[in-house]
mmCIF file with all atom_site columns, C-alpha atoms and ligand atoms in Angstrom:
data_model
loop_
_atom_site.group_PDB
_atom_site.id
_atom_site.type_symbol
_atom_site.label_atom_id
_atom_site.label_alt_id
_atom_site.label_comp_id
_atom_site.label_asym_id
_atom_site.label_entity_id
_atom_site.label_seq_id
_atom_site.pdbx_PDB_ins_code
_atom_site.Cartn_x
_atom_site.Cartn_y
_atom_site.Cartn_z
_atom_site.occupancy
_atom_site.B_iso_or_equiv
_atom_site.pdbx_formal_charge
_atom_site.auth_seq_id
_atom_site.auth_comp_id
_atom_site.auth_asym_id
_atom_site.auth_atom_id
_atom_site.pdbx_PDB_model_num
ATOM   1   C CA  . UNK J 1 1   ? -3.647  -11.668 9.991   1.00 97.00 ? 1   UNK J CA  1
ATOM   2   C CA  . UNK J 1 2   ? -4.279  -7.835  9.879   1.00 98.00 ? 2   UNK J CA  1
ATOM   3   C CA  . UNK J 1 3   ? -4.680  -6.531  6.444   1.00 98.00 ? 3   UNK J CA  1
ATOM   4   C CA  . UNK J 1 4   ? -4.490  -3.527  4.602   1.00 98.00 ? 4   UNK J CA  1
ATOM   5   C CA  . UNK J 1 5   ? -6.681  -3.048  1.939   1.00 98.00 ? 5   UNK J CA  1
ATOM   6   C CA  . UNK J 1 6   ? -6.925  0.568   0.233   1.00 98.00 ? 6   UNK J CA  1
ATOM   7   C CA  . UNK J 1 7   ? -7.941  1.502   -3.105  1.00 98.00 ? 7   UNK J CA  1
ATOM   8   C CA  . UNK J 1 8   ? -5.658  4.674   -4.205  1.00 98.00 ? 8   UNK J CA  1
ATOM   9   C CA  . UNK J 1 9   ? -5.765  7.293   -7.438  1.00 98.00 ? 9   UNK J CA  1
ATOM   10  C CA  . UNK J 1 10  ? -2.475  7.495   -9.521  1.00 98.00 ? 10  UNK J CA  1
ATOM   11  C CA  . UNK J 1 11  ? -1.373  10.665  -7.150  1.00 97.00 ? 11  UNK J CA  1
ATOM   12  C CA  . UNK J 1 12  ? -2.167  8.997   -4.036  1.00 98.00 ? 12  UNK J CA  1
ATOM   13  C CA  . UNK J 1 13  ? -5.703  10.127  -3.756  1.00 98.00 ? 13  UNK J CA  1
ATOM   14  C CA  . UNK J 1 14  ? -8.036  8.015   -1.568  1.00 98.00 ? 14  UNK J CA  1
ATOM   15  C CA  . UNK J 1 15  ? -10.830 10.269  -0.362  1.00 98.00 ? 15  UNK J CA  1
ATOM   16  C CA  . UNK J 1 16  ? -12.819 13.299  -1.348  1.00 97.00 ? 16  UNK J CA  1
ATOM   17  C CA  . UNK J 1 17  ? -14.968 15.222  1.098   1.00 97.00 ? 17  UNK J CA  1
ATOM   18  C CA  . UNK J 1 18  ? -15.335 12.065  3.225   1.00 96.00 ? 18  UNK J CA  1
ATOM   19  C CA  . UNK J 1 19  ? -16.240 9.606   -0.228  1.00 96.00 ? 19  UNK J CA  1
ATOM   20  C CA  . UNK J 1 20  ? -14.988 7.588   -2.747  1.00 97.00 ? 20  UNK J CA  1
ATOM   21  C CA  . UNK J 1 21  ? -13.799 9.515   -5.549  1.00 97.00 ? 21  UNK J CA  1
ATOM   22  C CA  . UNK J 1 22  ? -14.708 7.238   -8.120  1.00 97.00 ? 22  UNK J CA  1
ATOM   23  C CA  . UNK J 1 23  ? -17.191 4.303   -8.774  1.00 97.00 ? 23  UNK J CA  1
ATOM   24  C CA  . UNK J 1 24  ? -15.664 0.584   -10.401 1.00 98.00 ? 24  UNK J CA  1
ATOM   25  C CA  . UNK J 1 25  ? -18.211 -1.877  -9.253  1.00 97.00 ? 25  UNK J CA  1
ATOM   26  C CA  . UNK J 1 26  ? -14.854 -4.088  -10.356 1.00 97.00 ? 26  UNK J CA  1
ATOM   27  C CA  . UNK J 1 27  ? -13.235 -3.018  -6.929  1.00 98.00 ? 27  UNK J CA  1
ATOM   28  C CA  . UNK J 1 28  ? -15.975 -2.873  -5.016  1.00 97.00 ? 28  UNK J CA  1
ATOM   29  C CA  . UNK J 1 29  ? -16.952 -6.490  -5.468  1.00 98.00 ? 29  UNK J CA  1
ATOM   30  C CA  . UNK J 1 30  ? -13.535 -7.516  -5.013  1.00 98.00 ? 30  UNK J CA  1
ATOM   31  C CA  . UNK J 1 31  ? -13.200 -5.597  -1.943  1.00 98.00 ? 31  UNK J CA  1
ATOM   32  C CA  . UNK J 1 32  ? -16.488 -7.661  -1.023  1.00 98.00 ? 32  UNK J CA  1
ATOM   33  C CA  . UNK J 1 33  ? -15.557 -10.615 -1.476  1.00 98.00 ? 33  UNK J CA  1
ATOM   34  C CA  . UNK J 1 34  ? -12.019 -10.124 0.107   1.00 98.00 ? 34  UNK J CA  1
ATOM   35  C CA  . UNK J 1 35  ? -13.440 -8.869  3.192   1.00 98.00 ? 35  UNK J CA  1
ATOM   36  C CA  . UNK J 1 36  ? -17.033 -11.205 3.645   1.00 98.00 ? 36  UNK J CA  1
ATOM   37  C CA  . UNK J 1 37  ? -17.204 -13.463 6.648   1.00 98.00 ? 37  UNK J CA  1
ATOM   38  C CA  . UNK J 1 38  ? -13.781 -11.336 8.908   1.00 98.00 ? 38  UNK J CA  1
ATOM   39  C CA  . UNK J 1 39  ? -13.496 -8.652  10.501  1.00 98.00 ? 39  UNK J CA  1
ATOM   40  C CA  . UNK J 1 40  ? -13.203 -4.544  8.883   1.00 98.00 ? 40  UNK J CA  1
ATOM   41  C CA  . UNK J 1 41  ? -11.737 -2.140  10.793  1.00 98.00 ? 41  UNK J CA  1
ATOM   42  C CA  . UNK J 1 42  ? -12.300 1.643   9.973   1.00 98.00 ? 42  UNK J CA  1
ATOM   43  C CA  . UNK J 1 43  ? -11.665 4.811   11.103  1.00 98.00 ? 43  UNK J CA  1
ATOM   44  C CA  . UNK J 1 44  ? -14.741 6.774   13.190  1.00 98.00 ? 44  UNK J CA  1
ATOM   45  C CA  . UNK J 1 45  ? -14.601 9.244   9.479   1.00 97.00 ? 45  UNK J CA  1
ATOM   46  C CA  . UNK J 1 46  ? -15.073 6.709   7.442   1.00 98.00 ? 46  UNK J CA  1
ATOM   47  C CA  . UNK J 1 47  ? -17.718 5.344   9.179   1.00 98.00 ? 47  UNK J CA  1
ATOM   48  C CA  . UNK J 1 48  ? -19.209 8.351   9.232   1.00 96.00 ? 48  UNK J CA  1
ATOM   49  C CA  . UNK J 1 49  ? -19.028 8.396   5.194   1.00 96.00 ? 49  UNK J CA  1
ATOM   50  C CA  . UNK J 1 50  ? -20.085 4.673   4.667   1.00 96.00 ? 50  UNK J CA  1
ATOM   51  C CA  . UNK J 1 51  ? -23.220 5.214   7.083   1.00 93.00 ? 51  UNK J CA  1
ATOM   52  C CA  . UNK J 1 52  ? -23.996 1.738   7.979   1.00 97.00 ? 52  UNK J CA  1
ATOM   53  C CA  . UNK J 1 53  ? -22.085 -1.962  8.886   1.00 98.00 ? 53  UNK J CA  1
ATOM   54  C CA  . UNK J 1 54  ? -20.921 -3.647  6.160   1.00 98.00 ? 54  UNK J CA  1
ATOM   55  C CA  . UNK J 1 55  ? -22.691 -6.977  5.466   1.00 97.00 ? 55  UNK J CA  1
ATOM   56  C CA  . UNK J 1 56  ? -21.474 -10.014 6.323   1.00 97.00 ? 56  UNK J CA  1
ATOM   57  C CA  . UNK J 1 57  ? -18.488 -8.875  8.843   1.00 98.00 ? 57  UNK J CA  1
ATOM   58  C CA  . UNK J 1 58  ? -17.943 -8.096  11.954  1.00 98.00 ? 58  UNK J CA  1
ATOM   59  C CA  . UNK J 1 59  ? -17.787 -4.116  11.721  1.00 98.00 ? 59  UNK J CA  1
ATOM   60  C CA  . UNK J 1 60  ? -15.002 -2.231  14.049  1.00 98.00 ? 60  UNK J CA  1
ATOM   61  C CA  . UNK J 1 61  ? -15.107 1.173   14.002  1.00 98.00 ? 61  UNK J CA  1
ATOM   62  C CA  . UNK J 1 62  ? -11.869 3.094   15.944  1.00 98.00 ? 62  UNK J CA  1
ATOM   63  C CA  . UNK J 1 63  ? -12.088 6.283   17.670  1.00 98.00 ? 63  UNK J CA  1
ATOM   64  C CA  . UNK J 1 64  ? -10.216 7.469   20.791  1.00 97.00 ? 64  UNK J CA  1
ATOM   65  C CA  . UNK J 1 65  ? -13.344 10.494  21.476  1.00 96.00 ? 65  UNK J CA  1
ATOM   66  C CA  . UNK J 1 66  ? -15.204 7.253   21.373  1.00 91.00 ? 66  UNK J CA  1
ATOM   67  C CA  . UNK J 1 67  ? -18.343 9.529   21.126  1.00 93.00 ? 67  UNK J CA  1
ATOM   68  C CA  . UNK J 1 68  ? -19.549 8.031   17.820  1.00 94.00 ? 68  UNK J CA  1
ATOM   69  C CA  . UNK J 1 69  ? -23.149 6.428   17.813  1.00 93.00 ? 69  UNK J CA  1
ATOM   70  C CA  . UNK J 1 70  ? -22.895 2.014   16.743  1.00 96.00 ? 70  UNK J CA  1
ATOM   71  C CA  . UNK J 1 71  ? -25.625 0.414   16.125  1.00 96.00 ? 71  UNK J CA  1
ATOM   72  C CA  . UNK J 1 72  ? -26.123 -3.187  18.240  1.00 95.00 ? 72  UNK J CA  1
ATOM   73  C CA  . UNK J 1 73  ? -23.051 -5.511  16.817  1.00 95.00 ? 73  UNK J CA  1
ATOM   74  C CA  . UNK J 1 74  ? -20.678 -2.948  15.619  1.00 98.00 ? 74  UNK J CA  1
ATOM   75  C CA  . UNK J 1 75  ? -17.898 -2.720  17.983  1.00 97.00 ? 75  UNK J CA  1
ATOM   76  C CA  . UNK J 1 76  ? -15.888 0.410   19.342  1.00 98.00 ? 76  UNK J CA  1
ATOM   77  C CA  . UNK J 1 77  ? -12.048 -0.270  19.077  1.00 98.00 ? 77  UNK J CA  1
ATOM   78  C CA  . UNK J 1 78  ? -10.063 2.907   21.174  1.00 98.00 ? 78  UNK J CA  1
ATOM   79  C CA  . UNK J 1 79  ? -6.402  2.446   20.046  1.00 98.00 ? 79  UNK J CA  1
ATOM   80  C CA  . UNK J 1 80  ? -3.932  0.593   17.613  1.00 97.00 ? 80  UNK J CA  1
ATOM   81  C CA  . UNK J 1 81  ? -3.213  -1.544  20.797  1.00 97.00 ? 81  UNK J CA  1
ATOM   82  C CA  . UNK J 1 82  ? -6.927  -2.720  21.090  1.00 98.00 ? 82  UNK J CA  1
ATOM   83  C CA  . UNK J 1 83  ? -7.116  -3.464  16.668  1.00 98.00 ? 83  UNK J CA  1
ATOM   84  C CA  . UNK J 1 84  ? -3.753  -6.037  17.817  1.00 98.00 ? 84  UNK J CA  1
ATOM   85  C CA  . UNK J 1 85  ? -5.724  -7.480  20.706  1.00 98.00 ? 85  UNK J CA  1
ATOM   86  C CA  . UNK J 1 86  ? -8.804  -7.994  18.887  1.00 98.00 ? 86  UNK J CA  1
ATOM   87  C CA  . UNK J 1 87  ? -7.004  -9.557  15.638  1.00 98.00 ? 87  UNK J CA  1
ATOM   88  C CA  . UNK J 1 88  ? -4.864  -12.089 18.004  1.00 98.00 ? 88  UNK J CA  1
ATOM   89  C CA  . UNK J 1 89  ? -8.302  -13.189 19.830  1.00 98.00 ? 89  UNK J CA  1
ATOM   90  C CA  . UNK J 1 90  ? -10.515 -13.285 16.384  1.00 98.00 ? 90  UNK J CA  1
ATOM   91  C CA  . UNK J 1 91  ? -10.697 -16.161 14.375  1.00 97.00 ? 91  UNK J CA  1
ATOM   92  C CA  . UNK J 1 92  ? -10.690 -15.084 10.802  1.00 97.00 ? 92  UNK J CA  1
ATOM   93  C CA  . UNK J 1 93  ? -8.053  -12.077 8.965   1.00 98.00 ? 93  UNK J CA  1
ATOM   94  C CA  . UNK J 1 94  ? -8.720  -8.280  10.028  1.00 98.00 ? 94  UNK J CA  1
ATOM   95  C CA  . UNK J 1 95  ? -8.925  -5.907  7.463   1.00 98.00 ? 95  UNK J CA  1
ATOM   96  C CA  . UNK J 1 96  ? -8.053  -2.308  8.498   1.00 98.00 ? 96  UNK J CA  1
ATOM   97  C CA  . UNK J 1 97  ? -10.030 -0.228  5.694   1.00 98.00 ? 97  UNK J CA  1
ATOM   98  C CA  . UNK J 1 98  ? -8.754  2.930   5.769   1.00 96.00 ? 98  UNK J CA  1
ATOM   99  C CA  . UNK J 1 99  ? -9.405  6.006   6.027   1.00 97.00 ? 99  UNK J CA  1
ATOM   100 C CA  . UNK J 1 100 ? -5.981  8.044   6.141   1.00 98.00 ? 100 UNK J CA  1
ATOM   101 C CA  . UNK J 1 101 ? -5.674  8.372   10.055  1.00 98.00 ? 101 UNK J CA  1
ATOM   102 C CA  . UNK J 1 102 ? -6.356  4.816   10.149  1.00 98.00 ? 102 UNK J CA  1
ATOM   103 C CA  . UNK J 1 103 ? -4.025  3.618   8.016   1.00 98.00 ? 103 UNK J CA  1
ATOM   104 C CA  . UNK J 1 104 ? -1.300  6.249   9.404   1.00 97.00 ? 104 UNK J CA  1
ATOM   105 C CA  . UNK J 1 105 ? -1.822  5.273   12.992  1.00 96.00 ? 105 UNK J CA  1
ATOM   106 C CA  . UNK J 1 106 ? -1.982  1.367   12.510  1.00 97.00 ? 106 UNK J CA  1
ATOM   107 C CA  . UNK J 1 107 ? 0.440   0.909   9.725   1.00 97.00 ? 107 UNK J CA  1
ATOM   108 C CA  . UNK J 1 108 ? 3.291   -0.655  11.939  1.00 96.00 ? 108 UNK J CA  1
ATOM   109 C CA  . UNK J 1 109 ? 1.018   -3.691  12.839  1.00 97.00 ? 109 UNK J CA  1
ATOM   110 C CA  . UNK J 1 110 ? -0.173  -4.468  8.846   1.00 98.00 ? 110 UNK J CA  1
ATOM   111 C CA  . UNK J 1 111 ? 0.965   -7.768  7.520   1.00 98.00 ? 111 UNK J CA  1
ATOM   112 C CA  . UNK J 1 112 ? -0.126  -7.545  4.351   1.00 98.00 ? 112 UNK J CA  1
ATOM   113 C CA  . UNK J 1 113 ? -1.388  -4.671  2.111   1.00 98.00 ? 113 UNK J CA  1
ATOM   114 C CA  . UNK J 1 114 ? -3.920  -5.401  -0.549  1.00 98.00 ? 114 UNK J CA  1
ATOM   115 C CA  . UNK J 1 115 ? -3.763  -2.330  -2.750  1.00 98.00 ? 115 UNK J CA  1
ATOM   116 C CA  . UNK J 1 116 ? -6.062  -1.298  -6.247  1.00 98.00 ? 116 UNK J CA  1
ATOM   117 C CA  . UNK J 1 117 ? -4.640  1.349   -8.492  1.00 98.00 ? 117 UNK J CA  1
ATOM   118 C CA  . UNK J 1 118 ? -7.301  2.983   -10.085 1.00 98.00 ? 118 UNK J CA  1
ATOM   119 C CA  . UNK J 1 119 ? -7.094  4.508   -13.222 1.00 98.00 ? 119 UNK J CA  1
ATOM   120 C CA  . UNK J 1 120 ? -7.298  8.189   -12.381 1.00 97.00 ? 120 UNK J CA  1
ATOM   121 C CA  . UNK J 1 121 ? -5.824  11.227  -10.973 1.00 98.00 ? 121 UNK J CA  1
ATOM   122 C CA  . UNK J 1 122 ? -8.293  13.087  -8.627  1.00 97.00 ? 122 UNK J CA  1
ATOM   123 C CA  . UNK J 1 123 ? -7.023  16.516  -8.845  1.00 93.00 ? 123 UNK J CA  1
ATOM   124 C CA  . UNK J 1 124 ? -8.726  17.465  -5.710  1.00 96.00 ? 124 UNK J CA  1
ATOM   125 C CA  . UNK J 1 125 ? -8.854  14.499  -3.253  1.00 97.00 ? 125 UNK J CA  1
ATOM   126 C CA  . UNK J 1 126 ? -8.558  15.473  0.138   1.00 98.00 ? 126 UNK J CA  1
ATOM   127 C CA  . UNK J 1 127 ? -7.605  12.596  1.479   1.00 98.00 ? 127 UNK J CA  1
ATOM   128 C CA  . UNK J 1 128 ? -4.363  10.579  0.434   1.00 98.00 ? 128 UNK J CA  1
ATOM   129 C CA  . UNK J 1 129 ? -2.277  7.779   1.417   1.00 97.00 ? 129 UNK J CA  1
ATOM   130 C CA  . UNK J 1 130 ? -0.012  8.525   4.371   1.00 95.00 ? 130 UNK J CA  1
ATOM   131 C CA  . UNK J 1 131 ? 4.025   8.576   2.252   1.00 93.00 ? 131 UNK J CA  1
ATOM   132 C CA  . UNK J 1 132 ? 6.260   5.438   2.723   1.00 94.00 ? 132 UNK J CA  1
ATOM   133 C CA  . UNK J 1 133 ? 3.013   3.266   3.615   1.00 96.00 ? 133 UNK J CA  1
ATOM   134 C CA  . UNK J 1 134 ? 4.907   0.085   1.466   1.00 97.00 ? 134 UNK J CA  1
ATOM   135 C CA  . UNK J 1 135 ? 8.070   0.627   3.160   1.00 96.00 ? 135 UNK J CA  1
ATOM   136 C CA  . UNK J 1 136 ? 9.549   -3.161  3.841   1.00 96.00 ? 136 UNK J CA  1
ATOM   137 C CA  . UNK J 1 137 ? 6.913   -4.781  1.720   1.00 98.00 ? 137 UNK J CA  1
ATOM   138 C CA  . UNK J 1 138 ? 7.698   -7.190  -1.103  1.00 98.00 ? 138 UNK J CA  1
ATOM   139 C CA  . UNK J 1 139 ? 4.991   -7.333  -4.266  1.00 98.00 ? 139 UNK J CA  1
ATOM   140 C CA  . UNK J 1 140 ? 3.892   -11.258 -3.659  1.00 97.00 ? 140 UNK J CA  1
ATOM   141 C CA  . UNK J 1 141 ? 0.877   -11.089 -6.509  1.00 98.00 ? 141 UNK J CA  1
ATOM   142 C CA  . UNK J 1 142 ? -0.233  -8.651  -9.420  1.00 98.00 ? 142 UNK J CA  1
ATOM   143 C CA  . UNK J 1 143 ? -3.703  -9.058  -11.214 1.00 98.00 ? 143 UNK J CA  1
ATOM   144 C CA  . UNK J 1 144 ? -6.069  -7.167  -13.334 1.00 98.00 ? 144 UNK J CA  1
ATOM   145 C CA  . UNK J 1 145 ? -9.901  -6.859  -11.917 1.00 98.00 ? 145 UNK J CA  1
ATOM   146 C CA  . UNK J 1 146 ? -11.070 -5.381  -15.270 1.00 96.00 ? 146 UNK J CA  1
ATOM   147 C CA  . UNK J 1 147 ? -12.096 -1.322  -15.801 1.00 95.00 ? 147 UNK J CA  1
ATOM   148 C CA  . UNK J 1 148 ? -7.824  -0.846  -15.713 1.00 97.00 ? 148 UNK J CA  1
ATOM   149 C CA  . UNK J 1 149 ? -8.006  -1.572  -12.166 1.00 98.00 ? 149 UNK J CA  1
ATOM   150 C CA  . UNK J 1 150 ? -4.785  -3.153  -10.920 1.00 98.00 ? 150 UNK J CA  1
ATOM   151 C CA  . UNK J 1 151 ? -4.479  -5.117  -7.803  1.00 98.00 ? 151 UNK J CA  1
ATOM   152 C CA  . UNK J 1 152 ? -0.804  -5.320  -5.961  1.00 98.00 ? 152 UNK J CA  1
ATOM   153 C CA  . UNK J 1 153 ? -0.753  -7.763  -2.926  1.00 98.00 ? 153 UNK J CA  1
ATOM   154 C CA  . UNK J 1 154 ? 1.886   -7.292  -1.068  1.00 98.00 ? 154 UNK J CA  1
ATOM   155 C CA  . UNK J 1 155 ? 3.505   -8.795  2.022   1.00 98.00 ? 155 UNK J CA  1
ATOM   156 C CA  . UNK J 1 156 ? 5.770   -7.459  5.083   1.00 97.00 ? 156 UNK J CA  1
ATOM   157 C CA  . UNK J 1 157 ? 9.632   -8.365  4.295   1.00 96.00 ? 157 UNK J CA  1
ATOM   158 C CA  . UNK J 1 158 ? 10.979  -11.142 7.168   1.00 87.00 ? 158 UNK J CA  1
ATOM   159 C CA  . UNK J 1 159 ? 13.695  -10.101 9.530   1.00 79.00 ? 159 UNK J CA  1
ATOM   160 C CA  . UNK J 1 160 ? 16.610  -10.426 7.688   1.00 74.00 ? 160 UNK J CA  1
ATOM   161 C CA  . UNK J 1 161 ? 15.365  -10.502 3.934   1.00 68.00 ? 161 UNK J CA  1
HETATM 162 N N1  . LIG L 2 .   ? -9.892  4.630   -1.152  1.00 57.31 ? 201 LIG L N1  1
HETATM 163 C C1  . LIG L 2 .   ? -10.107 3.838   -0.115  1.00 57.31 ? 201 LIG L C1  1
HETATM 164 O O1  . LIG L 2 .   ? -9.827  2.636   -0.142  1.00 57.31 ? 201 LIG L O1  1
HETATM 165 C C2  . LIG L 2 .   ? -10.691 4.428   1.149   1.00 57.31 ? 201 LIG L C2  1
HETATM 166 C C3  . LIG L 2 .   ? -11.027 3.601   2.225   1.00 57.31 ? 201 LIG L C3  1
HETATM 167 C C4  . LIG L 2 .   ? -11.568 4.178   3.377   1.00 57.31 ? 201 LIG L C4  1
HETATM 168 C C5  . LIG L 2 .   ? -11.763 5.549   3.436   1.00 57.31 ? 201 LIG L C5  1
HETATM 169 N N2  . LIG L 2 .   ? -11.418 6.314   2.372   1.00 57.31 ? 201 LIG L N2  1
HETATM 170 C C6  . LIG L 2 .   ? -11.587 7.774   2.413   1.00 57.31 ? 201 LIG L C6  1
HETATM 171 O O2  . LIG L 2 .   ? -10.745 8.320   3.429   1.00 57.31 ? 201 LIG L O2  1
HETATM 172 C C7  . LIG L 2 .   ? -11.338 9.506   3.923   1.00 57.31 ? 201 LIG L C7  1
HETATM 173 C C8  . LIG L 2 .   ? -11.465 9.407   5.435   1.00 57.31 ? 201 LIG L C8  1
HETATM 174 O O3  . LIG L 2 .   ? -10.167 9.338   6.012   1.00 57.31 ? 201 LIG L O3  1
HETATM 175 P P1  . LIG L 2 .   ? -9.796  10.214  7.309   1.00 57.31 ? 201 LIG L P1  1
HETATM 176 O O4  . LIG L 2 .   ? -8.329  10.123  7.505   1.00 57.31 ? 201 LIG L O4  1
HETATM 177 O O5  . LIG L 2 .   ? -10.407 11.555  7.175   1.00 57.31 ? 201 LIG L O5  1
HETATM 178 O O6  . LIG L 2 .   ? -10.600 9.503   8.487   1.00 57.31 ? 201 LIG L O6  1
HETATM 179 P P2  . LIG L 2 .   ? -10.573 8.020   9.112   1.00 57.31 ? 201 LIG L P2  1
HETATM 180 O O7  . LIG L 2 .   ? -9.173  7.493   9.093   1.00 57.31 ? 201 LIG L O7  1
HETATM 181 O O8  . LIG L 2 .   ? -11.658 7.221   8.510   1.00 57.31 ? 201 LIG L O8  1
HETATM 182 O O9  . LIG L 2 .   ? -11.024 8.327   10.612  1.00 57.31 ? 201 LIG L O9  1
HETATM 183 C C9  . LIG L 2 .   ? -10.215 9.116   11.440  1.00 57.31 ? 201 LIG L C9  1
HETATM 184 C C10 . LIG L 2 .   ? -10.654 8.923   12.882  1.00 57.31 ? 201 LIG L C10 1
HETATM 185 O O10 . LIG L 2 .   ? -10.392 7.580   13.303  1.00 57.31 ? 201 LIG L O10 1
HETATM 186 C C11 . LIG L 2 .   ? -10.064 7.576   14.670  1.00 57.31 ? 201 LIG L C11 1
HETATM 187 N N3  . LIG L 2 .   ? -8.709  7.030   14.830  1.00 57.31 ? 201 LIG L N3  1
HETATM 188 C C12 . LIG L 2 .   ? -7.682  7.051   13.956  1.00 57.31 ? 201 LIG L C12 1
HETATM 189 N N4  . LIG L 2 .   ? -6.611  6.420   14.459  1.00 57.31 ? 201 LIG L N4  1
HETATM 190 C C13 . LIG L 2 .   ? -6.983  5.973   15.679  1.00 57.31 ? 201 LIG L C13 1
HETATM 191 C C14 . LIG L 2 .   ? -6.323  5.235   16.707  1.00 57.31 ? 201 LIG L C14 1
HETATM 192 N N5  . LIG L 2 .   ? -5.048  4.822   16.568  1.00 57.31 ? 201 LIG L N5  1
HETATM 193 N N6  . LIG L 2 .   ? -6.997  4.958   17.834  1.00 57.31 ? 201 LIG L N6  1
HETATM 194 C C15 . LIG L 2 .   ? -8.280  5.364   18.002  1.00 57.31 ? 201 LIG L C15 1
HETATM 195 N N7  . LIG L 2 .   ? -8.957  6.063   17.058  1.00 57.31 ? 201 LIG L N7  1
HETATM 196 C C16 . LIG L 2 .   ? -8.320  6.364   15.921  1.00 57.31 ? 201 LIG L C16 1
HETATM 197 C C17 . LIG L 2 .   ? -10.174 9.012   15.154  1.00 57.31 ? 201 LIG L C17 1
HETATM 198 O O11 . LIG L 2 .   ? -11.547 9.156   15.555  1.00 57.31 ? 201 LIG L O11 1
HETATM 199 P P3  . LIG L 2 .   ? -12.056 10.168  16.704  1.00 57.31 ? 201 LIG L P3  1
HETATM 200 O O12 . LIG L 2 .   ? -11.814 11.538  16.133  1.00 57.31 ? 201 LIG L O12 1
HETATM 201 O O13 . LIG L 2 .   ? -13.498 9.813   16.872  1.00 57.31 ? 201 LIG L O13 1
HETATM 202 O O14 . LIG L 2 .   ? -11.238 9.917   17.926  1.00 57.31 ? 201 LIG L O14 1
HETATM 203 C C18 . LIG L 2 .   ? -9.916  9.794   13.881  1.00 57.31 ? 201 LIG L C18 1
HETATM 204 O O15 . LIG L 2 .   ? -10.431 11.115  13.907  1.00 57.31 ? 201 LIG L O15 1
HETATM 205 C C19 . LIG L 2 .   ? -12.698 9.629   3.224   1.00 57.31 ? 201 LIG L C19 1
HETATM 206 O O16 . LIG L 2 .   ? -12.575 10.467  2.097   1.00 57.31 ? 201 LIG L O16 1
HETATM 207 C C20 . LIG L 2 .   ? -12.988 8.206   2.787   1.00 57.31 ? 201 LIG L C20 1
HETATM 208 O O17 . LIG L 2 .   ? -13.864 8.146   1.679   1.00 57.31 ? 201 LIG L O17 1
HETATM 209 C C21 . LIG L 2 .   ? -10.899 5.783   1.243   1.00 57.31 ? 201 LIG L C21 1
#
């Protein structure tokens, strides 16, 4: 399946100069263990901001330039076409992990979004999720992770729902 998963500010904000805004170790070890042993996805920017493959996945990093430097096992994906290729050939979920472009240009192929409010309004995030993202999505689970971080799972309506 290809997942969303995106942590977002009260206004939207999910970036500031090419970083996290904020710190909840609450997220990121859920976002760890959500995402150990598939497959991440991510944007040739956000790549660029985390610096280095995440452990225990198979890191894709898209980019139609393609001029970004991977190290050995990281894999260059050119096109929403070649995420849908990858995902139908891999055995294990594909998590598309933002950043904005990302989720913009692949959001017609996302099954499922996996989505933490945090507690916060970043005045002057520069980066913020693309409007209408949830459009035809149905809230399937709500939980707390602690530090008033809410997660909302939520899956893409049927035809005909
Ligand atoms: N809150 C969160 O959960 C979260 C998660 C991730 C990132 N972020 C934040 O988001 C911000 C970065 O987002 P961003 O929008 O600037 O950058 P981004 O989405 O990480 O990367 C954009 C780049 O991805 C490539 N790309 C996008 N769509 C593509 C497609 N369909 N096919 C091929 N390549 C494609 C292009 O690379 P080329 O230019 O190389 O062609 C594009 O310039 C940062 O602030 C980061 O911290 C937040």
């Amino acid at each position: 399946m290809i997942i969303g998963i995106v942590a977002v500010a009260r206004n939207g904000a999910i970036g500031r100069d090419n970083r996290l805004p904020w710190h909840y170790s609450a997220d990121l070890k859920f976002f760890k263990r959500t995402t150990a042993g598939n497959a991440v996805v991510m944007g040739a920017r956000t790549w660029e901001s985390i610096g280095r493959p995440l452990p225990d996945r198979l890191n894709l990093v898209l980019s139609r330039r393609g001029d970004v430097e991977l190290p050995a096992g990281v894999r260059l994906l050119r096109s929403r076409e070649e995420v849908v290729e990858f995902a139908a050939a891999f055995d294990g979920d594909v998590f598309v992990i933002g950043g904005a472009g990302v989720f913009s240009s692949v959001k017609d192929v996302i099954e499922r979004w996996i989505v933490s409010h945090i507690p916060e309004i970043v005045e002057d995030g520069d980066a913020f999720l693309p409007e209408g993202l949830f459009d035809g999505f149905d809230v399937r689970d709500e939980f707390d992770l602690g530090e008033g971080v809410t997660v909302r799972v939520l899956d893409r309506q049927k035809p005909g729902e």
